[in-house]
Amino acid sequence: MGVDVSEVDVNEMLGRASGKLLIGGDWVAPRAGGLFETVDPGTGLPVGMIAAGDETEIDTAVAAARDAFEAGHWRSLPGSERAKGLWRIADLIERHHNELTLLECVDQGQPPAYLGAMVTGSANCFRYYAGLADHIYGVATDVVAGGEPIHAYTRQEPIGVVGMIVPWNAPLLMAAWKVAPMLAAGCAGVLKPAEETSLTALRLGQLVIEAGVPAGVVNIVTGRGHIAGAALAAHPDVDKIAFTGSTDVGKQLVHAAEGNLKRLTLELGGKSPFIVLDDADLDTAIPAAAAAIFSNSGQVCSAGSRLLVDKRVADRVVEGVTAIARRTRPGYYTDPGADIGPLISGKQLDRVIGYVDAARAAGAEVTVGGGRTGDRGFFIEPTVLTAISPDATPAREEIFGPVVSILPFSDVDEVVALANDTDYGLSSSIWTGDAARGHAVARRLRAGRVGINVHSAGDYHLPTGGFKQSGWGREHGPNGLDPYLEEKSVFTKIR
Ligand code: NAD
């Protein structure tokens, strides 16, 4: 779908939702917290004002979600009726594709083709979960207890009030990945978007209302992570938190959940290996390796940030990826020649540059990039690091920028050890001309997702989640509603 990148007036596009919170079906002004600026990362200039929700507003929003849940207007609907609601949301997202893409561009900064595809993906995610809404089954069996025959069955019931906390790297899509299953399961909830990128979440709130979802089922509280996010995570009347974000914050949420032992799903960070074996088709593998780290300016949880290359082909891969980095052009979203956008913020830019400086200090070679670019905004050059130790911090920690560490290896045992030598375990890929070899390595990788001659092809059709410190639990796939349901066993004497 083409996108008309004309003038963006955020206030006009958001109308009543501008600078407001969605609580109990109404757009309300923030009280104590006031407003904060949201910045276009391509210019560094403010484009709108966002409500800074605080503990009080989280409390009110959770109460609204609880009331809506108990009222049962949504959860008591047959699954097929909830499915219709999800389809209506999907249709509305598609109808407003251009506008949502523009809001995303001005807030997140990547080119419209990239972010537009995410808007389409968000609509499709609602449709996928519409399909699951009508497929919520228990099991039935006969048992004998105390010598008496008993019929038993299980019920899958919505878990209750869900807190959904999402990051800035794919704002609408990450919100869709939480709101769609939450609605399909019959829950009610509070969405807390990232403070850097709240605009499309607010627009989504309007579309959810337009689609006829009852008031209070979806509430949206914008605001700072350590205030609004932390209050939601610790709230005693929230039954479950669905979180996507950094591993550090994920660990804080584990503690925050202690009070009422709320359920948690955590989709966290990664330092994913992209493994090129000696028999790989380099004409395919090299551009794929570049795309795996440079798209979205490297702000992708599954980014192939460790490029592990057989020594026999390492020179060609370094040369090829360096050449692509050199011609990958960062630019403003209205620039049709821009391949990638800026980083999300000045803070993130400083962080990424800090890792490149640390790599240099540790003796790494920067074959291309490494610096800030552009006369405004938060742009950075695509960057390739070689001659870096696998133990150096930039080769171990998640950078979340377009910076790849290329590490050579001699044989398959060595690369498996290297690939698994990380606290993370989110994604990975193997590039080889021998399918059996690819499958053999796939079994040995400790990651929630493995690609063979493809990197990060995952979406909501299959389970998503991480081994080790990349997360807790799985979202999506045919069992994608499980984290939003509680299972109850019911026993009855049959005579
Ligand atoms: P972040 O953890 O800083 O923030 C994520 C969300 O948590 C934001 O809404 C933020 O406001 C909120 N938050 C921050 N502090 C909080 C606190 N103390 N209590 C509750 N909420 C709090 O992450 P980010 O920088 O926005 O996003 C980048 C991270 O997200 C990366 O680590 C990336 O790998 C990860 N990510 C993971 C996946 C996945 O599927 N595994 C997908 C996308 C991004």
Coordinates of C-alpha atoms and ligand atoms in Angstrom, one line a residue:
M1 CA 0.0 0.0 0.0
G2 CA 1.4 3.4 -1.0
V3 CA 1.8 6.0 1.7
D4 CA 1.2 9.7 1.1
V5 CA 3.9 11.4 3.1
S6 CA 2.2 14.8 3.3
E7 CA 2.2 17.2 6.3
V8 CA 1.6 15.5 9.6
D9 CA -0.4 17.4 12.2
V10 CA -0.5 15.0 15.2
N11 CA -3.1 17.0 17.2
E12 CA -5.4 17.0 14.2
M13 CA -4.9 13.3 13.5
L14 CA -5.6 12.3 17.1
G15 CA -8.4 14.8 17.8
R16 CA -10.0 14.1 21.2
A17 CA -7.3 11.6 22.0
S18 CA -4.5 14.1 21.8
G19 CA -2.7 14.5 25.2
K20 CA -5.3 12.3 26.8
L21 CA -5.7 8.8 28.4
L22 CA -8.4 6.3 27.5
I23 CA -10.1 5.2 30.7
G24 CA -13.5 3.6 30.9
G25 CA -14.3 4.6 27.4
D26 CA -13.6 8.3 27.9
W27 CA -10.6 10.4 26.8
V28 CA -9.5 12.1 30.0
A29 CA -6.9 14.7 30.8
P30 CA -4.0 13.7 33.0
R31 CA -4.2 15.0 36.5
A32 CA -1.0 15.4 38.5
G33 CA 1.4 14.1 35.9
G34 CA 0.7 16.7 33.2
L35 CA 2.0 16.4 29.7
F36 CA 5.3 15.6 28.1
E37 CA 6.6 16.1 24.6
T38 CA 6.9 13.4 22.0
V39 CA 9.7 14.0 19.6
D40 CA 10.2 13.2 15.9
P41 CA 13.5 11.2 16.0
G42 CA 14.2 12.4 12.5
T43 CA 14.4 16.0 13.5
G44 CA 14.8 15.9 17.3
L45 CA 11.8 18.3 17.5
P46 CA 8.6 17.9 19.5
V47 CA 5.5 16.9 17.5
G48 CA 2.9 16.6 20.1
M49 CA 2.1 16.3 23.8
I50 CA 1.5 13.1 25.6
A51 CA -0.3 12.6 28.9
A52 CA 2.0 11.5 31.7
G53 CA -0.2 9.0 33.5
D54 CA 0.8 8.2 37.1
E55 CA -0.2 5.8 39.8
T56 CA -3.6 7.4 40.3
E57 CA -4.5 7.0 36.6
I58 CA -3.2 3.5 36.5
D59 CA -5.4 2.8 39.5
T60 CA -8.4 4.3 37.8
A61 CA -7.7 2.5 34.5
V62 CA -7.3 -0.9 36.3
A63 CA -10.6 -0.3 38.2
A64 CA -12.3 0.5 34.8
A65 CA -10.9 -2.7 33.3
R66 CA -12.0 -4.7 36.4
D67 CA -15.5 -3.2 36.2
A68 CA -15.7 -4.0 32.4
F69 CA -14.5 -7.5 33.1
E70 CA -17.0 -8.2 35.8
A71 CA -19.8 -6.6 33.8
G72 CA -19.1 -9.3 31.3
H73 CA -20.4 -7.4 28.2
W74 CA -17.3 -8.6 26.3
R75 CA -16.2 -11.8 28.0
S76 CA -19.7 -13.3 27.9
L77 CA -20.0 -12.8 24.2
P78 CA -19.7 -16.0 22.2
G79 CA -16.2 -16.3 20.7
S80 CA -17.7 -15.8 17.2
E81 CA -19.0 -12.4 18.3
R82 CA -15.7 -11.3 19.8
A83 CA -14.1 -12.5 16.6
K84 CA -16.3 -10.1 14.7
G85 CA -15.1 -7.3 16.9
L86 CA -11.5 -8.2 16.2
W87 CA -12.2 -8.3 12.5
R88 CA -13.8 -4.8 12.7
I89 CA -10.6 -3.5 14.4
A90 CA -8.5 -5.1 11.6
D91 CA -10.7 -3.5 8.9
L92 CA -10.4 -0.1 10.6
I93 CA -6.6 -0.4 10.9
E94 CA -6.5 -1.1 7.1
R95 CA -8.9 1.7 6.4
H96 CA -6.6 4.1 8.3
H97 CA -3.4 2.5 7.0
N98 CA -2.0 5.7 5.6
E99 CA -2.7 7.8 8.7
L100 CA -1.4 5.1 11.1
T101 CA 1.8 4.8 9.0
L102 CA 2.3 8.5 9.1
L103 CA 1.8 8.7 12.8
E104 CA 4.3 5.9 13.2
C105 CA 6.8 7.6 10.9
V106 CA 6.7 10.8 12.8
D107 CA 7.0 9.1 16.1
Q108 CA 9.4 6.2 15.4
G109 CA 11.2 7.5 12.3
Q110 CA 11.7 4.6 9.9
P111 CA 10.7 4.8 6.2
P112 CA 6.9 4.5 5.4
A113 CA 7.4 1.2 3.5
Y114 CA 8.9 -0.4 6.6
L115 CA 6.4 1.0 9.1
G116 CA 3.5 0.5 6.6
A117 CA 4.2 -3.2 6.5
M118 CA 3.9 -3.2 10.3
V119 CA 0.5 -1.5 10.1
T120 CA -0.6 -4.3 7.7
G121 CA 0.9 -6.9 10.1
S122 CA -1.1 -5.3 13.0
A123 CA -4.4 -5.7 11.1
N124 CA -3.5 -9.3 10.2
C125 CA -2.6 -10.0 13.8
F126 CA -6.1 -9.0 14.9
R127 CA -7.5 -11.4 12.2
Y128 CA -5.3 -14.2 13.4
Y129 CA -6.6 -13.9 16.9
A130 CA -10.2 -13.5 15.7
G131 CA -9.7 -17.0 14.4
L132 CA -8.6 -18.2 17.8
A133 CA -11.4 -16.5 19.7
D134 CA -13.8 -19.1 18.5
H135 CA -11.4 -22.0 19.2
I136 CA -11.2 -22.0 23.0
Y137 CA -11.6 -25.6 24.1
G138 CA -11.3 -27.7 27.3
V139 CA -10.9 -31.5 27.6
A140 CA -13.4 -34.0 29.0
T141 CA -12.9 -37.4 30.6
D142 CA -14.4 -39.8 33.1
V143 CA -12.6 -40.5 36.3
V144 CA -13.3 -42.6 39.4
A145 CA -12.9 -40.9 42.8
G146 CA -13.6 -42.8 46.1
G147 CA -15.0 -45.7 44.0
E148 CA -17.5 -43.4 42.4
P149 CA -17.7 -42.5 38.7
I150 CA -17.1 -38.9 38.0
H151 CA -17.4 -37.0 34.8
A152 CA -14.8 -34.2 34.5
Y153 CA -14.1 -31.5 32.1
T154 CA -11.9 -28.4 31.9
R155 CA -12.9 -24.8 31.1
Q156 CA -10.6 -22.2 29.7
E157 CA -11.6 -18.9 31.3
P158 CA -10.3 -15.4 30.6
I159 CA -7.6 -14.6 33.1
G160 CA -9.1 -11.2 34.1
V161 CA -7.4 -7.8 34.0
V162 CA -4.2 -7.7 31.8
G163 CA -1.5 -5.1 31.9
M164 CA 0.2 -4.7 28.5
I165 CA 3.5 -2.9 28.4
V166 CA 5.2 -2.5 25.1
P167 CA 8.4 -1.0 23.6
W168 CA 9.1 1.6 20.9
N169 CA 10.8 -0.4 18.2
A170 CA 7.5 -1.5 16.5
P171 CA 4.9 0.5 18.4
L172 CA 1.6 -0.4 16.8
L173 CA 2.6 -4.0 16.0
M174 CA 3.7 -4.6 19.6
A175 CA 0.5 -3.2 20.9
A176 CA -1.5 -5.4 18.5
W177 CA 0.5 -8.5 19.6
K178 CA -0.9 -7.9 23.2
V179 CA -4.4 -6.3 22.6
A180 CA -5.5 -8.8 20.1
P181 CA -5.1 -12.0 22.2
M182 CA -6.3 -10.1 25.3
L183 CA -9.5 -9.3 23.5
A184 CA -9.8 -12.7 21.8
A185 CA -9.6 -14.4 25.2
G186 CA -12.3 -12.2 26.7
C187 CA -10.1 -10.3 29.1
A188 CA -10.0 -6.6 29.8
G189 CA -6.8 -4.6 30.2
V190 CA -4.7 -1.5 30.3
L191 CA -2.1 -0.8 27.6
K192 CA 1.0 1.2 28.5
P193 CA 2.8 2.2 25.3
A194 CA 6.5 3.3 25.3
E195 CA 6.9 6.9 26.3
E196 CA 8.8 7.6 23.0
T197 CA 6.0 6.2 20.8
S198 CA 2.5 6.6 22.1
L199 CA 0.7 8.1 19.0
T200 CA -0.5 4.9 17.3
A201 CA -1.5 3.3 20.6
L202 CA -3.9 6.3 21.1
R203 CA -5.2 6.0 17.6
L204 CA -5.7 2.3 18.1
G205 CA -7.8 3.2 21.2
Q206 CA -10.1 5.2 19.0
L207 CA -10.4 2.4 16.5
V208 CA -11.2 -0.1 19.2
I209 CA -14.0 2.1 20.4
E210 CA -15.3 2.6 16.9
A211 CA -15.2 -1.2 16.4
G212 CA -17.8 -1.5 19.2
V213 CA -15.6 -3.0 22.0
P214 CA -17.4 -2.0 25.2
A215 CA -16.1 0.8 27.3
G216 CA -13.4 -0.1 29.8
V217 CA -12.3 -3.3 28.1
V218 CA -9.3 -1.5 26.5
N219 CA -7.8 1.3 28.5
I220 CA -4.7 3.2 27.5
V221 CA -2.4 5.0 29.9
T222 CA 0.5 6.7 28.4
G223 CA 3.4 7.8 30.6
R224 CA 6.9 7.0 31.8
G225 CA 8.0 3.4 32.4
H226 CA 9.2 3.9 35.9
I227 CA 6.0 5.6 36.9
A228 CA 3.0 4.4 34.9
G229 CA 4.6 1.1 33.8
A230 CA 5.9 0.3 37.3
A231 CA 2.5 1.1 38.9
L232 CA 0.7 -1.2 36.4
A233 CA 3.2 -4.0 37.0
A234 CA 2.8 -3.9 40.7
H235 CA -0.9 -3.3 40.8
P236 CA -2.6 -5.8 43.1
D237 CA -5.8 -6.0 40.9
V238 CA -3.9 -6.9 37.7
D239 CA -4.0 -10.6 37.0
K240 CA -1.4 -10.8 34.3
I241 CA 1.3 -8.7 32.7
A242 CA 2.2 -9.2 29.1
F243 CA 5.5 -7.4 28.6
T244 CA 7.8 -6.8 25.6
G245 CA 11.0 -4.9 26.3
S246 CA 14.4 -5.1 27.7
T247 CA 15.7 -7.9 29.9
D248 CA 16.6 -5.4 32.7
V249 CA 13.0 -4.1 33.0
G250 CA 11.7 -7.7 32.6
K251 CA 13.6 -8.6 35.7
Q252 CA 12.1 -5.7 37.6
L253 CA 8.7 -6.9 36.6
V254 CA 9.4 -10.3 38.1
H255 CA 9.8 -8.6 41.5
A256 CA 6.8 -6.3 40.9
A257 CA 4.6 -9.4 40.3
E258 CA 5.5 -10.9 43.7
G259 CA 2.8 -9.0 45.6
N260 CA -0.2 -10.9 44.1
L261 CA 1.7 -13.5 42.1
K262 CA 0.3 -12.1 38.9
R263 CA 1.1 -14.1 35.8
L264 CA 3.9 -12.9 33.5
T265 CA 4.9 -13.3 29.9
L266 CA 8.2 -11.6 29.1
E267 CA 9.4 -11.1 25.6
L268 CA 12.9 -9.6 26.2
G269 CA 16.2 -8.8 24.5
G270 CA 18.5 -10.7 22.3
K271 CA 22.0 -11.0 20.9
S272 CA 21.1 -13.2 18.0
P273 CA 23.7 -15.2 16.0
F274 CA 23.5 -15.2 12.2
I275 CA 25.7 -18.2 11.3
V276 CA 27.3 -18.5 7.8
L277 CA 28.7 -22.0 7.2
D278 CA 31.4 -22.5 4.5
D279 CA 28.9 -24.0 2.0
A280 CA 26.4 -21.1 2.2
D281 CA 25.2 -19.3 -0.9
L282 CA 26.9 -16.0 -0.2
D283 CA 25.0 -14.1 -2.8
T284 CA 21.9 -14.7 -0.6
A285 CA 23.5 -14.8 2.8
I286 CA 25.4 -11.5 2.6
P287 CA 22.4 -9.2 1.8
A288 CA 20.4 -11.2 4.3
A289 CA 23.0 -10.6 7.0
A290 CA 23.0 -6.9 6.3
A291 CA 19.2 -6.7 6.4
A292 CA 19.2 -8.7 9.6
I293 CA 21.1 -6.0 11.4
F294 CA 20.5 -2.7 9.5
S295 CA 16.7 -2.8 9.0
N296 CA 14.8 -0.6 11.6
S297 CA 18.3 0.7 12.3
G298 CA 19.1 -2.4 14.2
Q299 CA 16.2 -1.8 16.7
V300 CA 14.9 -5.3 16.4
C301 CA 14.9 -7.8 19.2
S302 CA 15.9 -10.6 16.9
A303 CA 18.5 -8.5 15.0
G304 CA 21.4 -10.6 13.7
S305 CA 23.9 -8.6 15.8
R306 CA 26.5 -11.4 15.9
L307 CA 27.6 -12.5 12.5
L308 CA 29.4 -15.8 12.9
V309 CA 31.3 -16.7 9.8
D310 CA 33.4 -19.7 8.7
K311 CA 37.0 -18.5 8.3
R312 CA 37.1 -19.8 4.8
V313 CA 34.4 -17.3 3.7
A314 CA 35.0 -14.6 6.2
D315 CA 36.8 -12.1 4.0
R316 CA 34.0 -12.2 1.4
V317 CA 31.4 -11.8 4.0
V318 CA 33.1 -8.9 5.7
E319 CA 33.7 -7.2 2.3
G320 CA 30.1 -7.8 1.2
V321 CA 28.4 -6.6 4.4
T322 CA 30.7 -3.6 4.6
A323 CA 29.8 -2.6 1.0
I324 CA 26.1 -2.9 1.8
A325 CA 26.6 -0.8 5.0
R326 CA 28.3 1.8 2.9
R327 CA 25.4 2.2 0.5
T328 CA 22.6 1.8 3.1
R329 CA 21.4 5.4 3.5
P330 CA 19.9 6.7 6.7
G331 CA 17.4 9.5 6.0
Y332 CA 14.2 11.3 7.0
Y333 CA 11.0 9.4 6.4
T334 CA 9.8 11.8 3.6
D335 CA 13.0 11.1 1.7
P336 CA 12.2 8.4 -0.9
G337 CA 15.9 7.4 -1.1
A338 CA 16.2 6.7 2.6
D339 CA 16.8 3.0 3.4
I340 CA 16.6 3.3 7.2
G341 CA 15.6 6.0 9.7
P342 CA 17.1 7.4 12.8
L343 CA 17.5 5.8 16.2
I344 CA 14.6 6.5 18.5
S345 CA 16.2 9.1 20.8
G346 CA 19.3 11.0 21.6
K347 CA 19.8 8.7 24.6
Q348 CA 19.7 5.7 22.3
L349 CA 22.1 7.4 19.9
D350 CA 24.6 8.1 22.7
R351 CA 24.2 4.5 23.9
V352 CA 25.0 3.0 20.5
I353 CA 27.9 5.3 19.9
G354 CA 29.2 4.3 23.4
Y355 CA 29.3 0.7 22.3
V356 CA 31.2 1.5 19.1
D357 CA 33.7 3.5 21.2
A358 CA 34.0 0.6 23.6
A359 CA 34.7 -1.7 20.7
R360 CA 37.4 0.5 19.4
A361 CA 38.9 0.7 22.8
A362 CA 38.9 -3.1 23.0
G363 CA 40.9 -3.2 19.8
A364 CA 38.1 -3.9 17.3
E365 CA 38.3 -2.6 13.7
V366 CA 35.4 -0.5 12.4
T367 CA 35.4 -1.4 8.7
V368 CA 32.5 1.1 8.0
G369 CA 30.4 3.6 9.9
G370 CA 30.6 4.1 13.6
G371 CA 29.5 7.7 13.7
R372 CA 26.5 10.0 13.9
T373 CA 25.2 11.3 10.6
G374 CA 22.8 14.0 9.4
D375 CA 22.6 17.6 10.7
R376 CA 19.5 16.9 12.8
G377 CA 17.7 14.0 14.4
F378 CA 19.3 10.9 15.8
F379 CA 20.8 9.2 12.8
I380 CA 23.8 6.8 12.9
E381 CA 25.8 5.1 10.2
P382 CA 25.4 1.4 9.7
T383 CA 28.5 0.0 11.4
V384 CA 30.6 -3.2 11.0
L385 CA 33.0 -4.4 13.7
T386 CA 35.7 -6.9 13.0
A387 CA 38.7 -8.2 15.0
I388 CA 36.5 -8.1 18.1
S389 CA 36.8 -10.6 20.9
P390 CA 33.6 -12.6 21.5
D391 CA 34.1 -11.6 25.2
A392 CA 34.1 -7.8 24.5
T393 CA 31.1 -6.0 25.8
P394 CA 29.8 -4.9 22.3
A395 CA 29.9 -8.5 21.1
R396 CA 27.9 -9.7 24.2
E397 CA 25.4 -7.0 25.1
E398 CA 22.3 -6.0 23.2
I399 CA 23.2 -2.7 21.4
F400 CA 19.8 -2.2 19.7
G401 CA 21.4 -0.2 16.8
P402 CA 22.8 -1.0 13.3
V403 CA 26.0 -2.4 14.6
V404 CA 27.2 -5.9 13.8
S405 CA 30.1 -7.8 15.3
I406 CA 31.6 -10.3 12.8
L407 CA 33.3 -13.2 14.5
P408 CA 35.1 -16.0 12.6
F409 CA 35.0 -19.7 13.5
S410 CA 36.7 -22.9 12.3
D411 CA 34.2 -25.7 12.6
V412 CA 30.6 -26.4 13.5
D413 CA 31.3 -27.4 17.1
E414 CA 33.1 -24.1 17.6
V415 CA 30.3 -22.1 16.1
V416 CA 27.6 -23.8 18.1
A417 CA 29.5 -23.1 21.3
L418 CA 30.0 -19.5 20.2
A419 CA 26.4 -19.1 19.3
N420 CA 25.2 -20.4 22.6
D421 CA 27.7 -18.5 24.7
T422 CA 25.3 -15.7 25.6
D423 CA 22.8 -14.9 28.3
Y424 CA 20.2 -14.5 25.6
G425 CA 18.3 -17.0 23.5
L426 CA 15.8 -15.3 21.3
S427 CA 16.6 -15.9 17.7
S428 CA 19.2 -17.3 15.4
S429 CA 19.8 -18.5 11.8
I430 CA 22.1 -20.8 9.9
W431 CA 23.1 -20.3 6.3
T432 CA 24.2 -23.4 4.5
G433 CA 23.8 -25.2 1.1
D434 CA 23.1 -28.5 3.0
A435 CA 19.7 -28.7 4.4
A436 CA 20.5 -31.7 6.7
R437 CA 23.5 -29.8 8.1
G438 CA 21.2 -26.8 8.8
H439 CA 18.7 -29.0 10.7
A440 CA 21.5 -30.6 12.7
V441 CA 22.8 -27.2 13.8
A442 CA 19.3 -26.0 14.5
R443 CA 18.8 -28.7 17.1
R444 CA 21.9 -27.6 19.0
L445 CA 21.1 -23.9 19.2
R446 CA 19.5 -22.6 22.4
A447 CA 17.1 -20.1 21.0
G448 CA 13.4 -19.7 20.7
R449 CA 13.6 -19.2 17.0
V450 CA 15.9 -20.7 14.4
G451 CA 16.0 -19.9 10.7
I452 CA 17.6 -22.1 8.1
N453 CA 18.6 -19.8 5.2
V454 CA 16.2 -17.2 6.6
H455 CA 16.6 -14.9 9.5
S456 CA 13.8 -13.9 11.8
A457 CA 10.8 -15.1 9.7
G458 CA 8.7 -15.4 12.8
D459 CA 5.3 -13.7 13.4
Y460 CA 2.2 -14.5 15.3
H461 CA 1.5 -17.8 13.5
L462 CA 4.1 -19.6 15.5
P463 CA 5.1 -19.4 19.2
T464 CA 7.4 -16.5 19.9
G465 CA 9.7 -16.3 22.9
G466 CA 13.1 -16.7 24.3
F467 CA 15.3 -19.3 25.9
K468 CA 17.4 -18.1 28.9
Q469 CA 17.2 -14.4 29.7
S470 CA 15.3 -13.6 26.5
G471 CA 12.0 -14.2 28.2
W472 CA 9.5 -16.2 30.1
G473 CA 6.8 -18.2 28.3
R474 CA 5.6 -18.0 24.7
E475 CA 3.2 -15.8 22.9
H476 CA 1.4 -16.5 19.7
G477 CA 0.9 -19.6 17.6
P478 CA -2.1 -21.9 17.9
N479 CA -1.8 -21.8 21.7
G480 CA -1.4 -18.0 21.7
L481 CA -4.4 -17.5 24.0
D482 CA -3.1 -19.8 26.7
P483 CA -1.3 -17.0 28.6
Y484 CA -4.6 -15.0 28.7
L485 CA -6.6 -18.0 30.0
E486 CA -6.9 -19.8 33.3
E487 CA -7.8 -23.5 33.2
K488 CA -10.4 -24.8 35.6
S489 CA -11.2 -28.5 36.2
V490 CA -14.9 -29.3 36.9
F491 CA -16.0 -32.6 38.4
T492 CA -19.5 -34.0 38.6
K493 CA -20.9 -37.3 39.8
I494 CA -22.8 -38.9 37.0
R495 CA -25.0 -41.1 39.1
Ligands
NAD1 P1 12.3 -1.0 27.9 O1 12.4 -2.2 28.6 O2 13.1 0.2 28.3 O3 10.8 -0.4 27.8 C1 9.7 -1.3 27.4 C2 8.5 -0.8 28.1 O4 8.6 -0.9 29.5 C3 8.2 0.7 27.8 O5 6.8 0.9 27.7 C4 8.7 1.4 29.1 O6 8.0 2.6 29.4 C5 8.3 0.3 30.1 N1 9.1 0.4 31.4 C6 10.3 0.9 31.6 N2 10.7 0.8 32.8 C7 9.7 0.2 33.5 C8 9.4 -0.3 34.8 N3 10.3 -0.1 35.8 N4 8.3 -0.9 35.1 C9 7.4 -1.2 34.1 N5 7.5 -0.8 32.9 C10 8.6 -0.1 32.5 O7 12.6 -1.4 26.4 P2 12.7 -0.5 25.1 O8 14.0 0.2 25.2 O9 11.5 0.3 24.9 O10 12.7 -1.6 23.9 C11 13.8 -2.2 23.5 C12 13.9 -3.6 24.2 O11 12.7 -4.4 23.8 C13 15.1 -4.4 23.6 O12 15.7 -5.0 24.7 C14 14.4 -5.4 22.7 O13 15.2 -6.6 22.5 C15 13.1 -5.7 23.4 N6 12.1 -6.3 22.5 C16 11.9 -7.6 22.6 C17 11.0 -8.2 21.7 C18 10.6 -9.7 21.8 O14 9.7 -10.1 21.1 N7 11.4 -10.4 22.5 C19 10.4 -7.4 20.7 C20 10.7 -6.1 20.6 C21 11.6 -5.5 21.5

